[in-house]
PDB file of C-alpha atoms in Angstrom:
ATOM      1  CA  MET A   4     -45.639 -83.641 -32.535  1.00  0.00           C
ATOM      2  CA  ILE A   5     -48.748 -85.612 -33.072  1.00  0.00           C
ATOM      3  CA  ALA A   6     -46.751 -88.633 -32.119  1.00  0.00           C
ATOM      4  CA  TYR A   7     -45.955 -87.199 -28.911  1.00  0.00           C
ATOM      5  CA  SER A   8     -49.743 -86.521 -28.418  1.00  0.00           C
ATOM      6  CA  GLU A   9     -51.123 -89.716 -29.405  1.00  0.00           C
ATOM      7  CA  ILE A  10     -48.464 -92.710 -27.517  1.00  0.00           C
ATOM      8  CA  GLY A  11     -46.007 -90.593 -25.880  1.00  0.00           C
ATOM      9  CA  PRO A  12     -42.195 -90.071 -25.720  1.00  0.00           C
ATOM     10  CA  ALA A  13     -41.760 -93.218 -23.131  1.00  0.00           C
ATOM     11  CA  LEU A  14     -43.816 -95.764 -26.342  1.00  0.00           C
ATOM     12  CA  LEU A  15     -41.908 -93.784 -28.947  1.00  0.00           C
ATOM     13  CA  ALA A  16     -38.646 -94.773 -27.115  1.00  0.00           C
ATOM     14  CA  ILE A  17     -39.706 -98.392 -26.442  1.00  0.00           C
ATOM     15  CA  SER A  18     -41.395 -98.927 -30.287  1.00  0.00           C
ATOM     16  CA  ASP A  19     -39.962 -98.688 -33.562  1.00  0.00           C
ATOM     17  CA  ASN A  20     -40.979 -94.778 -33.337  1.00  0.00           C
ATOM     18  CA  GLY A  21     -43.917 -95.409 -32.310  1.00  0.00           C
ATOM     19  CA  TYR A  22     -44.810 -96.782 -36.232  1.00  0.00           C
ATOM     20  CA  ASN A  23     -46.034-100.124 -34.483  1.00  0.00           C
ATOM     21  CA  VAL A  24     -47.953 -99.139 -31.197  1.00  0.00           C
ATOM     22  CA  ILE A  25     -51.290-100.362 -30.796  1.00  0.00           C
ATOM     23  CA  VAL A  26     -53.944 -98.262 -28.981  1.00  0.00           C
ATOM     24  CA  GLY A  27     -53.410 -99.254 -25.098  1.00  0.00           C
ATOM     25  CA  SER A  28     -49.866 -99.649 -24.859  1.00  0.00           C
ATOM     26  CA  THR A  29     -48.286 -98.483 -21.545  1.00  0.00           C
ATOM     27  CA  PRO A  30     -44.177 -97.850 -21.014  1.00  0.00           C
ATOM     28  CA  ALA A  31     -45.100-101.074 -18.713  1.00  0.00           C
ATOM     29  CA  HIS A  32     -46.727-103.345 -20.755  1.00  0.00           C
ATOM     30  CA  PRO A  33     -46.496-102.292 -24.923  1.00  0.00           C
ATOM     31  CA  ILE A  34     -48.587-103.758 -27.135  1.00  0.00           C
ATOM     32  CA  LEU A  35     -46.971-104.193 -30.246  1.00  0.00           C
ATOM     33  CA  PHE A  36     -46.938-105.276 -33.962  1.00  0.00           C
ATOM     34  CA  HIS A  37     -44.089-106.352 -36.585  1.00  0.00           C
ATOM     35  CA  ASP A  38     -45.902-107.128 -39.491  1.00  0.00           C
ATOM     36  CA  TYR A  39     -46.244-103.862 -41.868  1.00  0.00           C
ATOM     37  CA  SER A  40     -47.743-105.059 -45.060  1.00  0.00           C
ATOM     38  CA  HIS A  41     -50.985-104.421 -43.709  1.00  0.00           C
ATOM     39  CA  HIS A  42     -53.232-101.981 -40.416  1.00  0.00           C
ATOM     40  CA  PRO A  43     -52.673-104.740 -37.571  1.00  0.00           C
ATOM     41  CA  HIS A  44     -56.691-104.289 -37.471  1.00  0.00           C
ATOM     42  CA  LEU A  45     -56.855-105.439 -33.316  1.00  0.00           C
ATOM     43  CA  LEU A  46     -59.844-104.322 -31.995  1.00  0.00           C
ATOM     44  CA  GLU A  47     -58.646-102.990 -28.587  1.00  0.00           C
ATOM     45  CA  HIS A  48     -61.349-103.012 -25.237  1.00  0.00           C
ATOM     46  CA  LEU A  49     -59.785 -99.605 -23.216  1.00  0.00           C
ATOM     47  CA  SER A  50     -62.667 -99.404 -20.932  1.00  0.00           C
ATOM     48  CA  ALA A  51     -66.249-101.069 -20.890  1.00  0.00           C
ATOM     49  CA  THR A  52     -68.153 -98.094 -23.113  1.00  0.00           C
ATOM     50  CA  LEU A  53     -64.011 -97.457 -25.642  1.00  0.00           C
ATOM     51  CA  ALA A  54     -62.870-100.231 -28.397  1.00  0.00           C
ATOM     52  CA  SER A  55     -60.394 -98.949 -30.654  1.00  0.00           C
ATOM     53  CA  THR A  56     -58.323-100.243 -33.608  1.00  0.00           C
ATOM     54  CA  ALA A  57     -56.129 -97.447 -33.662  1.00  0.00           C
ATOM     55  CA  ALA A  58     -52.299 -98.051 -34.832  1.00  0.00           C
ATOM     56  CA  GLY A  59     -49.579 -96.703 -35.802  1.00  0.00           C
ATOM     57  CA  ARG A  60     -47.120 -93.640 -35.073  1.00  0.00           C
ATOM     58  CA  TYR A  61     -50.509 -91.888 -35.729  1.00  0.00           C
ATOM     59  CA  GLN A  62     -52.325 -94.106 -33.912  1.00  0.00           C
ATOM     60  CA  VAL A  63     -55.064 -94.526 -37.352  1.00  0.00           C
ATOM     61  CA  LEU A  64     -57.992 -96.191 -37.029  1.00  0.00           C
ATOM     62  CA  GLY A  65     -58.404 -99.757 -39.435  1.00  0.00           C
ATOM     63  CA  ARG A  66     -60.980 -98.810 -41.835  1.00  0.00           C
ATOM     64  CA  TYR A  67     -59.568 -95.154 -42.433  1.00  0.00           C
ATOM     65  CA  ALA A  68     -56.173 -96.505 -42.736  1.00  0.00           C
ATOM     66  CA  ASP A  69     -57.418 -99.104 -45.239  1.00  0.00           C
ATOM     67  CA  ALA A  70     -59.032 -95.989 -46.944  1.00  0.00           C
ATOM     68  CA  TYR A  71     -56.374 -94.180 -47.682  1.00  0.00           C
ATOM     69  CA  ILE A  72     -53.813 -96.845 -47.977  1.00  0.00           C
ATOM     70  CA  LYS A  73     -56.562 -97.528 -51.286  1.00  0.00           C
ATOM     71  CA  ARG A  74     -56.748 -93.801 -52.373  1.00  0.00           C
ATOM     72  CA  LEU A  75     -53.036 -93.416 -51.661  1.00  0.00           C
ATOM     73  CA  ALA A  76     -51.452 -96.036 -53.846  1.00  0.00           C
ATOM     74  CA  LEU A  77     -49.833 -97.363 -50.386  1.00  0.00           C
ATOM     75  CA  PRO A  78     -48.630-100.760 -50.835  1.00  0.00           C
ATOM     76  CA  ASP A  79     -48.109-101.472 -47.181  1.00  0.00           C
ATOM     77  CA  PHE A  80     -48.914 -99.778 -43.456  1.00  0.00           C
ATOM     78  CA  SER A  81     -45.174 -99.221 -43.278  1.00  0.00           C
ATOM     79  CA  PRO A  82     -43.599 -95.953 -41.393  1.00  0.00           C
ATOM     80  CA  ALA A  83     -43.489 -93.763 -45.023  1.00  0.00           C
ATOM     81  CA  SER A  84     -47.159 -94.979 -45.394  1.00  0.00           C
ATOM     82  CA  GLN A  85     -48.254 -94.087 -41.774  1.00  0.00           C
ATOM     83  CA  ASP A  86     -46.284 -90.327 -42.758  1.00  0.00           C
ATOM     84  CA  ALA A  87     -48.153 -90.601 -45.923  1.00  0.00           C
ATOM     85  CA  ILE A  88     -51.512 -90.953 -44.334  1.00  0.00           C
ATOM     86  CA  ALA A  89     -51.130 -88.380 -40.948  1.00  0.00           C
ATOM     87  CA  LEU A  90     -49.637 -85.769 -43.531  1.00  0.00           C
ATOM     88  CA  GLN A  91     -53.327 -86.626 -45.802  1.00  0.00           C
ATOM     89  CA  GLN A  92     -55.486 -85.795 -43.019  1.00  0.00           C
ATOM     90  CA  ILE A  93     -53.583 -83.015 -41.889  1.00  0.00           C
ATOM     91  CA  ARG A  94     -53.759 -82.004 -45.710  1.00  0.00           C
ATOM     92  CA  GLU A  95     -57.111 -82.464 -45.502  1.00  0.00           C
ATOM     93  CA  CYS A  96     -57.880 -80.407 -42.237  1.00  0.00           C
ATOM     94  CA  HIS A  97     -56.981 -78.007 -44.762  1.00  0.00           C
ATOM     95  CA  ALA A  98     -53.757 -76.902 -41.553  1.00  0.00           C
ATOM     96  CA  LEU A  99     -50.632 -76.899 -43.988  1.00  0.00           C
ATOM     97  CA  PRO A 100     -50.994 -73.690 -44.611  1.00  0.00           C
ATOM     98  CA  LEU A 101     -51.624 -72.741 -40.810  1.00  0.00           C
ATOM     99  CA  ILE A 102     -48.342 -74.898 -40.103  1.00  0.00           C
ATOM    100  CA  ASP A 103     -46.279 -73.253 -42.505  1.00  0.00           C
ATOM    101  CA  ALA A 104     -47.456 -69.898 -41.419  1.00  0.00           C
ATOM    102  CA  GLY A 105     -46.388 -70.368 -37.725  1.00  0.00           C
ATOM    103  CA  ARG A 106     -50.104 -70.673 -36.744  1.00  0.00           C
ATOM    104  CA  PHE A 107     -49.347 -73.617 -34.331  1.00  0.00           C
ATOM    105  CA  ALA A 108     -52.868 -73.383 -31.982  1.00  0.00           C
ATOM    106  CA  ASP A 109     -54.428 -72.472 -35.143  1.00  0.00           C
ATOM    107  CA  ALA A 110     -53.473 -76.409 -36.734  1.00  0.00           C
ATOM    108  CA  VAL A 111     -53.563 -78.289 -33.833  1.00  0.00           C
ATOM    109  CA  ASP A 112     -57.147 -76.940 -33.719  1.00  0.00           C
ATOM    110  CA  ALA A 113     -58.184 -77.293 -37.226  1.00  0.00           C
ATOM    111  CA  CYS A 114     -56.991 -81.518 -36.490  1.00  0.00           C
ATOM    112  CA  ALA A 115     -58.114 -82.028 -33.269  1.00  0.00           C
ATOM    113  CA  HIS A 116     -61.392 -83.650 -34.354  1.00  0.00           C
ATOM    114  CA  ILE A 117     -59.203 -86.137 -35.973  1.00  0.00           C
ATOM    115  CA  TRP A 118     -56.444 -86.980 -33.017  1.00  0.00           C
ATOM    116  CA  ALA A 119     -58.064 -87.473 -29.726  1.00  0.00           C
ATOM    117  CA  SER A 120     -54.931 -85.957 -27.656  1.00  0.00           C
ATOM    118  CA  LEU A 121     -55.545 -82.905 -29.323  1.00  0.00           C
ATOM    119  CA  PRO A 122     -56.938 -79.745 -27.327  1.00  0.00           C
ATOM    120  CA  GLY A 123     -59.937 -79.423 -28.008  1.00  0.00           C
ATOM    121  CA  ALA A 124     -60.550 -82.867 -29.249  1.00  0.00           C
ATOM    122  CA  GLY A 125     -63.278 -83.297 -26.660  1.00  0.00           C
ATOM    123  CA  TYR A 126     -64.118 -87.822 -27.339  1.00  0.00           C
ATOM    124  CA  PRO A 127     -65.463 -88.794 -24.186  1.00  0.00           C
ATOM    125  CA  GLY A 128     -62.507 -91.335 -22.297  1.00  0.00           C
ATOM    126  CA  GLN A 129     -59.627 -90.048 -24.054  1.00  0.00           C
ATOM    127  CA  HIS A 130     -56.938 -88.496 -22.599  1.00  0.00           C
ATOM    128  CA  MET A 131     -55.679 -84.766 -23.846  1.00  0.00           C
ATOM    129  CA  ASN A 132     -52.290 -83.224 -23.864  1.00  0.00           C
ATOM    130  CA  LYS A 133     -52.461 -79.174 -23.369  1.00  0.00           C
ATOM    131  CA  LEU A 134     -51.141 -77.351 -25.809  1.00  0.00           C
ATOM    132  CA  ALA A 135     -47.976 -75.656 -24.650  1.00  0.00           C
ATOM    133  CA  ASP A 136     -46.895 -79.351 -23.894  1.00  0.00           C
ATOM    134  CA  LEU A 137     -47.237 -80.041 -27.447  1.00  0.00           C
ATOM    135  CA  GLN A 138     -45.935 -76.641 -28.408  1.00  0.00           C
ATOM    136  CA  ALA A 139     -42.493 -77.691 -26.564  1.00  0.00           C
ATOM    137  CA  ALA A 140     -42.765 -81.547 -28.045  1.00  0.00           C
ATOM    138  CA  TYR A 141     -42.966 -79.172 -31.924  1.00  0.00           C
ATOM    139  CA  ALA A 142     -40.003 -76.955 -31.100  1.00  0.00           C
ATOM    140  CA  ALA A 143     -38.273 -79.879 -29.795  1.00  0.00           C
ATOM    141  CA  ALA A 144     -38.697 -82.022 -33.191  1.00  0.00           C
ATOM    142  CA  GLY A 145     -37.461 -78.775 -35.251  1.00  0.00           C
ATOM    143  CA  GLY A 146     -40.778 -76.573 -35.669  1.00  0.00           C
ATOM    144  CA  ALA A 147     -41.080 -73.113 -35.874  1.00  0.00           C
ATOM    145  CA  PHE A 148     -43.375 -70.514 -34.892  1.00  0.00           C
ATOM    146  CA  VAL A 149     -44.280 -66.717 -36.216  1.00  0.00           C
TER     147      VAL A 149
END
């Protein structure tokens, strides 16, 4: 659901399931990386006032990727490492018990300060998805609601 929210289904389909997507990519103009040995640290200027180093399936900023790779003793920025980083971020938001309890909206709200595309994130110049769309993506991926 986070990958759906951050990069969208079209980019998921034309990339390595989103794991190699650089911020600013569009389906018409994908920006992809191919070296998973480290975060690519490419600074993309998205507008006159917004630049980012976000990359990968969960659009992790370079500085955070480096910190999590070190903290979690991950070998690289591979898909498995990206999943571990995202899971740790969700854990730090205290959203895992909410997910386990089927409290989807509460879990999304708890993580909104991490991912700009989540409802309520409020990051200037960033798109935000509707909760209903994210619920549909979550259900399509096998997520359950209580």
